[in-house]
Amino acid sequence: MSSTAGKVIRCKAAVAWEAAKPLSIEEVEVAPPQANEVRLKILFTSLCHTDVYFWEAKGQTPLFPRIYGHEAGGIVESVGPGVTDLQPGDHVLPVFTGECGDCRHCKSEESNMCDLLRINTDRGVMLTDGKSRFSINGKPIYHFLGGSTFSEYTVCHIGTVAKINPAAPLDKVCILSCGISTGLGAALNVAKPKKGHTVAVFGLGAVGLAAAEGARLSGASRIIGVDLNPSRFKEAKKFGVTELINPKDHDKPVQQVIIEMTDGGVDRSIECTGNVQAMISAFECVHDGWGVAVLVGVPSKDDEFKTHPMNLLNERTLKGTFFGNYKPRTDLPGVVEKYMNKELEVEKFITHSIPFSEINKAFDYMLKGEGLRCIIRMEG
């Protein structure tokens, strides 16, 4: 066991005290892990759009003060009672969702939506006792998505931590713990394009480009990128995108444009924007008889998806996916191995790298739409 096991650790964390205000680097106290928990030393973390969304208080119930961050890589510092499959020194990726291993979802080969550890953006405390493991001068600081990786140390439920190959560079594979795996899995596990297929990807942010990467790895012959931001088009070609469409350049619905340029529609489409109109377009642009559309983006709570039932009766398939249908503990180590075996490139997703002391720059990059992923170095 580590020399700090069972003790409170004082470390630096970036605390959000209120909505849309710069994070403040503070000294926080991190309590030891309780039953079925582990305490991690975070070495590298990354900023995901979900962090920004809830930091701006555009999400569900605003909860402050809070430590954001959920896309990261680190090392197990200590384990709580009942933890047997992880030990100090293990290299791990914390994940925003989990795999308890016991519920019907975890036991099903068709689902990764764990009953116990499914994503909960409202919860700011640990499941074990309903308390936070972070505090400043005795005042609790809330968790975020079971990770709170904008801290040098954090505490996670064992079911949300994936043990990975210790040879994998954490400054690269840390981005696989959320968005990149989500897009990649949407293509490889759900859309499942075949060699020679045509694929349309709606939204060319990090998740959409990961979906394009999955389509490329599957052998798709044409990958059509759809985005309203023309500045993303140059970057998209690095991920296998062969053609680009800006819906604003056309006087007809983009699904009609795609149907006309593909002789009746694409074989697969993957929607990564969360815009309900893009979701409808993604479904209606697939070919009848065999076309499959996969929805990845999260819509606004009041959105409604509307399409004519004949689009379904004409043998188009509509699917949704959560975290690319990957089971975090079971499947994520295999995604890391794809990188280690040079089957998957992750470096091209990383466009910035900054020290922890400059974490607010990462928010600036995201808000300005500059780059894909910013790696935040917790040391140095």
mmCIF file of C-alpha atoms in Angstrom:
data_model
loop_
_atom_site.group_PDB
_atom_site.id
_atom_site.type_symbol
_atom_site.label_atom_id
_atom_site.label_comp_id
_atom_site.label_asym_id
_atom_site.label_seq_id
_atom_site.Cartn_x
_atom_site.Cartn_y
_atom_site.Cartn_z
ATOM 1 C CA MET A 1 0.000 0.000 0.000
ATOM 2 C CA SER A 2 1.122 3.590 -0.555
ATOM 3 C CA SER A 3 2.429 5.670 2.334
ATOM 4 C CA THR A 4 -0.621 7.951 2.018
ATOM 5 C CA ALA A 5 -3.195 5.140 2.168
ATOM 6 C CA GLY A 6 -5.895 5.795 4.721
ATOM 7 C CA LYS A 7 -4.861 9.411 5.139
ATOM 8 C CA VAL A 8 -6.294 12.683 3.915
ATOM 9 C CA ILE A 9 -4.279 14.063 0.987
ATOM 10 C CA ARG A 10 -3.883 17.781 0.408
ATOM 11 C CA CYS A 11 -3.401 18.685 -3.227
ATOM 12 C CA LYS A 12 -4.232 21.245 -5.885
ATOM 13 C CA ALA A 13 -7.560 21.239 -7.686
ATOM 14 C CA ALA A 14 -9.292 23.585 -10.115
ATOM 15 C CA VAL A 15 -12.537 24.553 -8.392
ATOM 16 C CA ALA A 16 -15.560 26.075 -10.120
ATOM 17 C CA TRP A 17 -17.190 28.306 -7.504
ATOM 18 C CA GLU A 18 -19.953 29.601 -9.760
ATOM 19 C CA ALA A 19 -21.285 29.256 -13.283
ATOM 20 C CA ALA A 20 -19.182 30.452 -16.214
ATOM 21 C CA LYS A 21 -16.483 31.994 -13.993
ATOM 22 C CA PRO A 22 -12.803 31.038 -14.387
ATOM 23 C CA LEU A 23 -11.729 28.029 -12.343
ATOM 24 C CA SER A 24 -9.636 28.753 -9.269
ATOM 25 C CA ILE A 25 -6.610 26.633 -8.343
ATOM 26 C CA GLU A 26 -7.132 25.777 -4.671
ATOM 27 C CA GLU A 27 -5.647 23.465 -2.085
ATOM 28 C CA VAL A 28 -8.257 20.815 -1.339
ATOM 29 C CA GLU A 29 -8.414 17.904 1.033
ATOM 30 C CA VAL A 30 -9.137 14.529 -0.545
ATOM 31 C CA ALA A 31 -10.458 11.925 1.873
ATOM 32 C CA PRO A 32 -9.404 8.254 1.679
ATOM 33 C CA PRO A 33 -11.519 5.913 -0.457
ATOM 34 C CA GLN A 34 -14.383 4.102 1.230
ATOM 35 C CA ALA A 35 -15.841 0.685 0.372
ATOM 36 C CA ASN A 36 -15.675 -0.101 -3.360
ATOM 37 C CA GLU A 37 -13.777 3.109 -4.073
ATOM 38 C CA VAL A 38 -10.266 3.942 -5.243
ATOM 39 C CA ARG A 39 -8.218 7.090 -4.935
ATOM 40 C CA LEU A 40 -6.334 8.054 -8.084
ATOM 41 C CA LYS A 41 -3.391 10.276 -8.777
ATOM 42 C CA ILE A 42 -4.347 12.067 -11.988
ATOM 43 C CA LEU A 43 -1.389 12.662 -14.302
ATOM 44 C CA PHE A 44 -3.153 13.954 -17.419
ATOM 45 C CA THR A 45 -6.664 15.186 -18.018
ATOM 46 C CA SER A 46 -8.531 16.733 -20.917
ATOM 47 C CA LEU A 47 -11.433 19.113 -21.329
ATOM 48 C CA CYS A 48 -14.621 17.695 -22.844
ATOM 49 C CA HIS A 49 -17.558 19.783 -24.092
ATOM 50 C CA THR A 50 -19.723 18.235 -21.355
ATOM 51 C CA ASP A 51 -17.546 19.913 -18.705
ATOM 52 C CA VAL A 52 -18.070 23.276 -20.386
ATOM 53 C CA TYR A 53 -21.818 22.720 -20.773
ATOM 54 C CA PHE A 54 -22.336 22.124 -17.062
ATOM 55 C CA TRP A 55 -19.800 24.760 -16.000
ATOM 56 C CA GLU A 56 -21.907 27.257 -17.957
ATOM 57 C CA ALA A 57 -24.958 25.878 -16.063
ATOM 58 C CA LYS A 58 -26.709 25.056 -19.327
ATOM 59 C CA GLY A 59 -27.191 21.472 -18.223
ATOM 60 C CA GLN A 60 -29.424 20.065 -15.568
ATOM 61 C CA THR A 61 -29.371 21.231 -11.943
ATOM 62 C CA PRO A 62 -26.486 23.689 -11.338
ATOM 63 C CA LEU A 63 -24.303 22.507 -8.464
ATOM 64 C CA PHE A 64 -21.438 24.576 -7.054
ATOM 65 C CA PRO A 65 -18.716 24.599 -5.838
ATOM 66 C CA ARG A 66 -17.632 21.717 -8.011
ATOM 67 C CA ILE A 67 -14.543 20.066 -9.453
ATOM 68 C CA TYR A 68 -15.120 19.265 -13.112
ATOM 69 C CA GLY A 69 -13.193 16.952 -15.424
ATOM 70 C CA HIS A 70 -13.874 13.351 -16.426
ATOM 71 C CA GLU A 71 -11.550 12.554 -19.337
ATOM 72 C CA ALA A 72 -8.240 11.514 -17.800
ATOM 73 C CA GLY A 73 -5.490 9.030 -17.103
ATOM 74 C CA GLY A 74 -3.813 8.268 -13.803
ATOM 75 C CA ILE A 75 -2.428 5.773 -11.327
ATOM 76 C CA VAL A 76 -4.171 4.104 -8.395
ATOM 77 C CA GLU A 77 -2.857 5.611 -5.140
ATOM 78 C CA SER A 78 -4.905 3.539 -2.683
ATOM 79 C CA VAL A 79 -8.000 1.341 -2.564
ATOM 80 C CA GLY A 80 -10.913 1.106 -0.175
ATOM 81 C CA PRO A 81 -12.391 -1.964 1.541
ATOM 82 C CA GLY A 82 -13.718 -4.618 -0.806
ATOM 83 C CA VAL A 83 -11.566 -3.625 -3.780
ATOM 84 C CA THR A 84 -9.679 -6.649 -5.092
ATOM 85 C CA ASP A 85 -9.228 -6.132 -8.827
ATOM 86 C CA LEU A 86 -7.198 -2.908 -8.577
ATOM 87 C CA GLN A 87 -4.144 -2.140 -6.497
ATOM 88 C CA PRO A 88 -1.818 0.820 -5.944
ATOM 89 C CA GLY A 89 0.335 1.478 -8.981
ATOM 90 C CA ASP A 90 -2.176 0.274 -11.584
ATOM 91 C CA HIS A 91 -2.561 2.539 -14.607
ATOM 92 C CA VAL A 92 -6.184 3.445 -15.185
ATOM 93 C CA LEU A 93 -8.699 5.550 -17.069
ATOM 94 C CA PRO A 94 -11.623 6.907 -15.015
ATOM 95 C CA VAL A 95 -14.887 6.894 -16.979
ATOM 96 C CA PHE A 96 -18.050 9.024 -16.661
ATOM 97 C CA THR A 97 -20.216 5.915 -16.638
ATOM 98 C CA GLY A 98 -19.650 2.532 -15.062
ATOM 99 C CA GLU A 99 -19.924 -1.213 -15.049
ATOM 100 C CA CYS A 100 -20.981 -2.783 -11.757
ATOM 101 C CA GLY A 101 -20.911 -6.263 -13.263
ATOM 102 C CA ASP A 102 -24.028 -7.425 -11.421
ATOM 103 C CA CYS A 103 -27.074 -5.675 -12.910
ATOM 104 C CA ARG A 104 -29.097 -6.924 -15.890
ATOM 105 C CA HIS A 105 -27.448 -4.378 -18.196
ATOM 106 C CA CYS A 106 -23.935 -5.420 -17.209
ATOM 107 C CA LYS A 107 -24.797 -9.084 -17.651
ATOM 108 C CA SER A 108 -26.299 -8.453 -21.071
ATOM 109 C CA GLU A 109 -24.056 -8.622 -24.132
ATOM 110 C CA GLU A 110 -26.300 -6.029 -25.762
ATOM 111 C CA SER A 111 -26.065 -3.184 -23.247
ATOM 112 C CA ASN A 112 -23.526 -1.029 -21.463
ATOM 113 C CA MET A 113 -26.047 1.043 -19.482
ATOM 114 C CA CYS A 114 -25.290 -0.055 -15.923
ATOM 115 C CA ASP A 115 -28.225 0.397 -13.521
ATOM 116 C CA LEU A 116 -25.980 1.393 -10.618
ATOM 117 C CA LEU A 117 -23.368 3.552 -12.318
ATOM 118 C CA ARG A 118 -25.105 5.038 -15.330
ATOM 119 C CA ILE A 119 -24.217 8.679 -15.960
ATOM 120 C CA ASN A 120 -25.790 11.058 -13.438
ATOM 121 C CA THR A 121 -24.937 14.711 -13.956
ATOM 122 C CA ASP A 122 -26.935 15.866 -10.924
ATOM 123 C CA ARG A 123 -25.089 13.755 -8.366
ATOM 124 C CA GLY A 124 -22.198 15.512 -6.673
ATOM 125 C CA VAL A 125 -21.432 12.960 -3.972
ATOM 126 C CA MET A 126 -20.254 9.353 -3.693
ATOM 127 C CA LEU A 127 -22.733 6.487 -3.857
ATOM 128 C CA THR A 128 -21.264 4.730 -0.831
ATOM 129 C CA ASP A 129 -22.333 7.250 1.804
ATOM 130 C CA GLY A 130 -23.810 10.240 -0.033
ATOM 131 C CA LYS A 131 -20.828 12.427 0.896
ATOM 132 C CA SER A 132 -18.123 14.229 -1.040
ATOM 133 C CA ARG A 133 -14.480 13.197 -0.743
ATOM 134 C CA PHE A 134 -13.356 16.776 -1.468
ATOM 135 C CA SER A 135 -13.363 19.644 0.991
ATOM 136 C CA ILE A 136 -11.819 23.038 1.679
ATOM 137 C CA ASN A 137 -11.666 24.087 5.337
ATOM 138 C CA GLY A 138 -14.360 21.548 6.124
ATOM 139 C CA LYS A 139 -16.721 22.732 3.380
ATOM 140 C CA PRO A 140 -17.599 20.005 0.834
ATOM 141 C CA ILE A 141 -16.710 20.502 -2.817
ATOM 142 C CA TYR A 142 -18.937 18.502 -5.153
ATOM 143 C CA HIS A 143 -17.899 15.770 -7.593
ATOM 144 C CA PHE A 144 -18.768 15.692 -11.303
ATOM 145 C CA LEU A 145 -19.643 12.577 -13.334
ATOM 146 C CA GLY A 146 -17.930 10.357 -10.802
ATOM 147 C CA GLY A 147 -14.537 11.637 -11.921
ATOM 148 C CA SER A 148 -13.595 15.215 -10.956
ATOM 149 C CA THR A 149 -10.260 14.862 -12.693
ATOM 150 C CA PHE A 150 -9.358 18.559 -12.494
ATOM 151 C CA SER A 151 -7.660 17.601 -9.239
ATOM 152 C CA GLU A 152 -4.253 16.065 -8.610
ATOM 153 C CA TYR A 153 -6.035 13.336 -6.634
ATOM 154 C CA THR A 154 -9.606 12.144 -6.906
ATOM 155 C CA VAL A 155 -11.815 9.333 -5.590
ATOM 156 C CA CYS A 156 -13.905 7.131 -7.897
ATOM 157 C CA HIS A 157 -16.223 4.161 -7.577
ATOM 158 C CA ILE A 158 -14.387 1.000 -8.589
ATOM 159 C CA GLY A 159 -16.941 0.345 -11.343
ATOM 160 C CA THR A 160 -15.985 3.538 -13.184
ATOM 161 C CA VAL A 161 -12.253 2.794 -13.423
ATOM 162 C CA ALA A 162 -10.721 0.814 -16.294
ATOM 163 C CA LYS A 163 -7.332 -0.828 -15.749
ATOM 164 C CA ILE A 164 -5.139 -0.459 -18.835
ATOM 165 C CA ASN A 165 -1.764 -1.500 -20.195
ATOM 166 C CA PRO A 166 0.889 0.267 -18.056
ATOM 167 C CA ALA A 167 2.996 0.787 -21.180
ATOM 168 C CA ALA A 168 0.325 2.996 -22.765
ATOM 169 C CA PRO A 169 1.266 6.708 -22.630
ATOM 170 C CA LEU A 170 -1.300 8.342 -20.372
ATOM 171 C CA ASP A 171 -0.803 11.721 -22.036
ATOM 172 C CA LYS A 172 -2.254 10.181 -25.209
ATOM 173 C CA VAL A 173 -4.747 7.497 -24.181
ATOM 174 C CA CYS A 174 -6.409 9.692 -21.531
ATOM 175 C CA ILE A 175 -8.664 11.088 -24.279
ATOM 176 C CA LEU A 176 -10.076 7.595 -24.862
ATOM 177 C CA SER A 177 -12.035 7.722 -21.599
ATOM 178 C CA CYS A 178 -14.909 9.735 -23.077
ATOM 179 C CA GLY A 179 -15.504 11.468 -26.404
ATOM 180 C CA ILE A 180 -13.134 9.653 -28.730
ATOM 181 C CA SER A 181 -14.344 6.222 -27.652
ATOM 182 C CA THR A 182 -17.943 7.410 -27.943
ATOM 183 C CA GLY A 183 -17.546 8.362 -31.604
ATOM 184 C CA LEU A 184 -15.309 5.439 -32.466
ATOM 185 C CA GLY A 185 -17.700 2.931 -30.898
ATOM 186 C CA ALA A 186 -20.704 4.510 -32.588
ATOM 187 C CA ALA A 187 -19.119 3.517 -35.884
ATOM 188 C CA LEU A 188 -17.427 0.216 -35.022
ATOM 189 C CA ASN A 189 -19.986 -1.203 -32.583
ATOM 190 C CA VAL A 190 -23.310 0.255 -33.698
ATOM 191 C CA ALA A 191 -23.318 1.543 -37.286
ATOM 192 C CA LYS A 192 -20.923 -1.257 -38.324
ATOM 193 C CA PRO A 193 -20.241 -0.056 -41.865
ATOM 194 C CA LYS A 194 -18.924 -2.682 -44.242
ATOM 195 C CA LYS A 195 -15.972 -2.336 -46.571
ATOM 196 C CA GLY A 196 -16.985 -0.131 -49.492
ATOM 197 C CA HIS A 197 -19.935 1.473 -47.700
ATOM 198 C CA THR A 198 -20.776 5.164 -47.836
ATOM 199 C CA VAL A 199 -21.069 6.903 -44.461
ATOM 200 C CA ALA A 200 -22.325 10.375 -43.526
ATOM 201 C CA VAL A 201 -21.094 11.962 -40.288
ATOM 202 C CA PHE A 202 -23.049 14.922 -38.928
ATOM 203 C CA GLY A 203 -20.888 17.207 -36.763
ATOM 204 C CA LEU A 204 -17.108 17.334 -37.151
ATOM 205 C CA GLY A 205 -16.059 17.988 -33.577
ATOM 206 C CA ALA A 206 -13.915 15.470 -31.713
ATOM 207 C CA VAL A 207 -16.732 12.901 -31.376
ATOM 208 C CA GLY A 208 -17.749 13.197 -35.030
ATOM 209 C CA LEU A 209 -14.170 12.886 -36.234
ATOM 210 C CA ALA A 210 -13.767 9.806 -34.040
ATOM 211 C CA ALA A 211 -16.840 8.376 -35.769
ATOM 212 C CA ALA A 212 -15.237 9.173 -39.130
ATOM 213 C CA GLU A 213 -12.079 7.427 -37.928
ATOM 214 C CA GLY A 214 -14.166 4.362 -37.085
ATOM 215 C CA ALA A 215 -15.729 4.445 -40.544
ATOM 216 C CA ARG A 216 -12.261 4.722 -42.081
ATOM 217 C CA LEU A 217 -11.021 1.751 -40.061
ATOM 218 C CA SER A 218 -14.055 -0.215 -41.296
ATOM 219 C CA GLY A 219 -13.074 0.379 -44.919
ATOM 220 C CA ALA A 220 -15.777 2.856 -45.913
ATOM 221 C CA SER A 221 -15.252 4.066 -49.491
ATOM 222 C CA ARG A 222 -16.866 7.479 -48.972
ATOM 223 C CA ILE A 223 -17.170 9.417 -45.741
ATOM 224 C CA ILE A 224 -19.298 12.528 -46.111
ATOM 225 C CA GLY A 225 -18.840 15.122 -43.386
ATOM 226 C CA VAL A 226 -21.683 17.531 -42.597
ATOM 227 C CA ASP A 227 -20.981 20.665 -40.550
ATOM 228 C CA LEU A 228 -22.001 24.324 -40.428
ATOM 229 C CA ASN A 229 -18.445 25.415 -39.590
ATOM 230 C CA PRO A 230 -16.292 25.443 -42.748
ATOM 231 C CA SER A 231 -13.102 25.847 -40.684
ATOM 232 C CA ARG A 232 -13.452 22.217 -39.591
ATOM 233 C CA PHE A 233 -13.291 20.835 -43.091
ATOM 234 C CA LYS A 234 -9.499 20.891 -43.532
ATOM 235 C CA GLU A 235 -8.959 18.971 -40.277
ATOM 236 C CA ALA A 236 -11.650 16.432 -41.171
ATOM 237 C CA LYS A 237 -9.699 15.082 -44.144
ATOM 238 C CA LYS A 238 -7.070 13.740 -41.729
ATOM 239 C CA PHE A 239 -9.749 11.410 -40.360
ATOM 240 C CA GLY A 240 -10.791 9.914 -43.666
ATOM 241 C CA VAL A 241 -13.556 12.368 -44.601
ATOM 242 C CA THR A 242 -13.681 12.380 -48.394
ATOM 243 C CA GLU A 243 -16.409 14.954 -49.052
ATOM 244 C CA LEU A 244 -17.761 17.885 -47.124
ATOM 245 C CA ILE A 245 -21.189 19.503 -47.011
ATOM 246 C CA ASN A 246 -22.192 22.752 -45.354
ATOM 247 C CA PRO A 247 -26.027 22.735 -45.167
ATOM 248 C CA LYS A 248 -26.009 26.540 -45.415
ATOM 249 C CA ASP A 249 -24.635 26.255 -48.962
ATOM 250 C CA HIS A 250 -27.803 24.563 -50.225
ATOM 251 C CA ASP A 251 -31.402 25.655 -50.740
ATOM 252 C CA LYS A 252 -32.796 22.194 -50.011
ATOM 253 C CA PRO A 253 -32.684 19.929 -46.933
ATOM 254 C CA VAL A 254 -29.240 18.392 -46.494
ATOM 255 C CA GLN A 255 -30.713 14.885 -46.505
ATOM 256 C CA GLN A 256 -31.958 15.526 -50.030
ATOM 257 C CA VAL A 257 -28.510 16.725 -51.071
ATOM 258 C CA ILE A 258 -26.952 13.529 -49.711
ATOM 259 C CA ILE A 259 -29.568 11.295 -51.341
ATOM 260 C CA GLU A 260 -28.895 12.899 -54.725
ATOM 261 C CA MET A 261 -25.115 12.569 -54.454
ATOM 262 C CA THR A 262 -25.220 8.916 -53.323
ATOM 263 C CA ASP A 263 -27.807 7.369 -55.642
ATOM 264 C CA GLY A 264 -30.544 7.040 -53.049
ATOM 265 C CA GLY A 265 -28.788 7.575 -49.730
ATOM 266 C CA VAL A 266 -25.791 6.522 -47.687
ATOM 267 C CA ASP A 267 -25.410 3.055 -46.207
ATOM 268 C CA ARG A 268 -24.746 4.425 -42.701
ATOM 269 C CA SER A 269 -25.011 7.783 -40.961
ATOM 270 C CA ILE A 270 -23.792 8.908 -37.555
ATOM 271 C CA GLU A 271 -25.145 12.068 -35.908
ATOM 272 C CA CYS A 272 -22.821 13.789 -33.407
ATOM 273 C CA THR A 273 -24.289 17.261 -32.855
ATOM 274 C CA GLY A 274 -27.256 16.908 -30.507
ATOM 275 C CA ASN A 275 -29.306 19.089 -32.873
ATOM 276 C CA VAL A 276 -32.649 17.405 -33.441
ATOM 277 C CA GLN A 277 -32.904 18.637 -37.038
ATOM 278 C CA ALA A 278 -29.504 17.075 -37.742
ATOM 279 C CA MET A 279 -30.808 13.853 -36.177
ATOM 280 C CA ILE A 280 -33.792 13.839 -38.512
ATOM 281 C CA SER A 281 -31.553 14.574 -41.501
ATOM 282 C CA ALA A 282 -29.167 11.775 -40.488
ATOM 283 C CA PHE A 283 -32.037 9.291 -40.417
ATOM 284 C CA GLU A 284 -33.710 10.438 -43.602
ATOM 285 C CA CYS A 285 -30.475 10.436 -45.631
ATOM 286 C CA VAL A 286 -29.819 6.683 -45.305
ATOM 287 C CA HIS A 287 -30.771 4.334 -48.117
ATOM 288 C CA ASP A 288 -34.048 2.444 -47.879
ATOM 289 C CA GLY A 289 -33.806 -1.321 -47.537
ATOM 290 C CA TRP A 290 -30.596 -1.405 -45.488
ATOM 291 C CA GLY A 291 -29.601 2.053 -44.280
ATOM 292 C CA VAL A 292 -28.726 2.484 -40.601
ATOM 293 C CA ALA A 293 -28.633 5.831 -38.763
ATOM 294 C CA VAL A 294 -26.983 6.118 -35.346
ATOM 295 C CA LEU A 295 -27.705 8.996 -32.958
ATOM 296 C CA VAL A 296 -24.848 10.012 -30.632
ATOM 297 C CA GLY A 297 -25.504 13.661 -29.760
ATOM 298 C CA VAL A 298 -27.589 14.576 -26.720
ATOM 299 C CA PRO A 299 -30.653 16.707 -27.608
ATOM 300 C CA SER A 300 -32.250 19.444 -25.545
ATOM 301 C CA LYS A 301 -34.833 18.129 -23.094
ATOM 302 C CA ASP A 302 -37.848 19.526 -24.983
ATOM 303 C CA ASP A 303 -36.810 18.343 -28.463
ATOM 304 C CA GLU A 304 -39.019 15.975 -30.428
ATOM 305 C CA PHE A 305 -37.864 13.690 -33.220
ATOM 306 C CA LYS A 306 -40.366 13.716 -36.074
ATOM 307 C CA THR A 307 -40.266 11.682 -39.259
ATOM 308 C CA HIS A 308 -42.825 9.889 -41.386
ATOM 309 C CA PRO A 309 -43.401 6.265 -40.330
ATOM 310 C CA MET A 310 -42.863 5.147 -43.932
ATOM 311 C CA ASN A 311 -39.187 5.959 -43.479
ATOM 312 C CA LEU A 312 -39.083 3.091 -40.993
ATOM 313 C CA LEU A 313 -41.427 0.804 -42.911
ATOM 314 C CA ASN A 314 -39.153 1.199 -45.924
ATOM 315 C CA GLU A 315 -36.518 -0.671 -43.923
ATOM 316 C CA ARG A 316 -34.365 2.113 -42.617
ATOM 317 C CA THR A 317 -33.024 1.482 -39.114
ATOM 318 C CA LEU A 318 -32.665 4.126 -36.388
ATOM 319 C CA LYS A 319 -30.371 3.405 -33.446
ATOM 320 C CA GLY A 320 -29.029 5.283 -30.465
ATOM 321 C CA THR A 321 -25.803 4.711 -28.593
ATOM 322 C CA PHE A 322 -24.286 5.558 -25.236
ATOM 323 C CA PHE A 323 -20.478 5.702 -24.901
ATOM 324 C CA GLY A 324 -20.189 3.892 -28.219
ATOM 325 C CA ASN A 325 -21.722 0.748 -26.668
ATOM 326 C CA TYR A 326 -18.434 0.103 -24.843
ATOM 327 C CA LYS A 327 -18.577 -1.479 -21.402
ATOM 328 C CA PRO A 328 -16.029 0.680 -19.542
ATOM 329 C CA ARG A 329 -14.064 -1.902 -17.571
ATOM 330 C CA THR A 330 -14.466 -4.765 -20.036
ATOM 331 C CA ASP A 331 -13.957 -2.995 -23.360
ATOM 332 C CA LEU A 332 -11.907 0.158 -22.804
ATOM 333 C CA PRO A 333 -8.613 -1.714 -22.251
ATOM 334 C CA GLY A 334 -9.097 -3.176 -25.737
ATOM 335 C CA VAL A 335 -9.516 0.294 -27.250
ATOM 336 C CA VAL A 336 -6.193 1.268 -25.659
ATOM 337 C CA GLU A 337 -4.646 -1.840 -27.240
ATOM 338 C CA LYS A 338 -5.855 -0.668 -30.655
ATOM 339 C CA TYR A 339 -3.686 2.386 -30.107
ATOM 340 C CA MET A 340 -0.754 0.334 -28.824
ATOM 341 C CA ASN A 341 -0.993 -1.911 -31.902
ATOM 342 C CA LYS A 342 -0.987 1.149 -34.167
ATOM 343 C CA GLU A 343 -4.495 0.369 -35.422
ATOM 344 C CA LEU A 344 -5.821 3.625 -33.976
ATOM 345 C CA GLU A 345 -4.220 7.061 -34.055
ATOM 346 C CA VAL A 346 -5.030 9.326 -31.122
ATOM 347 C CA GLU A 347 -2.316 11.962 -31.558
ATOM 348 C CA LYS A 348 -4.232 13.694 -34.334
ATOM 349 C CA PHE A 349 -7.061 14.453 -31.895
ATOM 350 C CA ILE A 350 -4.672 16.304 -29.562
ATOM 351 C CA THR A 351 -4.260 19.909 -30.670
ATOM 352 C CA HIS A 352 -3.067 21.617 -27.459
ATOM 353 C CA SER A 353 -1.094 20.773 -24.312
ATOM 354 C CA ILE A 354 -0.911 23.055 -21.282
ATOM 355 C CA PRO A 355 0.145 22.898 -17.610
ATOM 356 C CA PHE A 356 -2.527 22.555 -14.930
ATOM 357 C CA SER A 357 -1.887 26.119 -13.761
ATOM 358 C CA GLU A 358 -3.234 27.370 -17.108
ATOM 359 C CA ILE A 359 -6.371 25.203 -17.186
ATOM 360 C CA ASN A 360 -8.606 28.150 -18.023
ATOM 361 C CA LYS A 361 -6.875 28.346 -21.408
ATOM 362 C CA ALA A 362 -8.454 24.995 -22.241
ATOM 363 C CA PHE A 363 -11.885 26.524 -21.675
ATOM 364 C CA ASP A 364 -10.938 29.436 -23.921
ATOM 365 C CA TYR A 365 -9.907 27.057 -26.706
ATOM 366 C CA MET A 366 -13.165 25.119 -26.394
ATOM 367 C CA LEU A 367 -15.366 28.221 -26.300
ATOM 368 C CA LYS A 368 -13.625 29.633 -29.394
ATOM 369 C CA GLY A 369 -13.911 26.328 -31.226
ATOM 370 C CA GLU A 370 -10.134 26.075 -31.550
ATOM 371 C CA GLY A 371 -8.777 22.564 -31.895
ATOM 372 C CA LEU A 372 -10.121 19.220 -30.729
ATOM 373 C CA ARG A 373 -8.587 18.094 -27.452
ATOM 374 C CA CYS A 374 -6.379 19.982 -25.023
ATOM 375 C CA ILE A 375 -4.217 17.836 -22.739
ATOM 376 C CA ILE A 376 -3.755 19.306 -19.271
ATOM 377 C CA ARG A 377 -0.541 18.218 -17.585
ATOM 378 C CA MET A 378 -1.109 17.880 -13.846
ATOM 379 C CA GLU A 379 2.617 18.129 -13.071
ATOM 380 C CA GLY A 380 5.017 20.664 -14.518
#
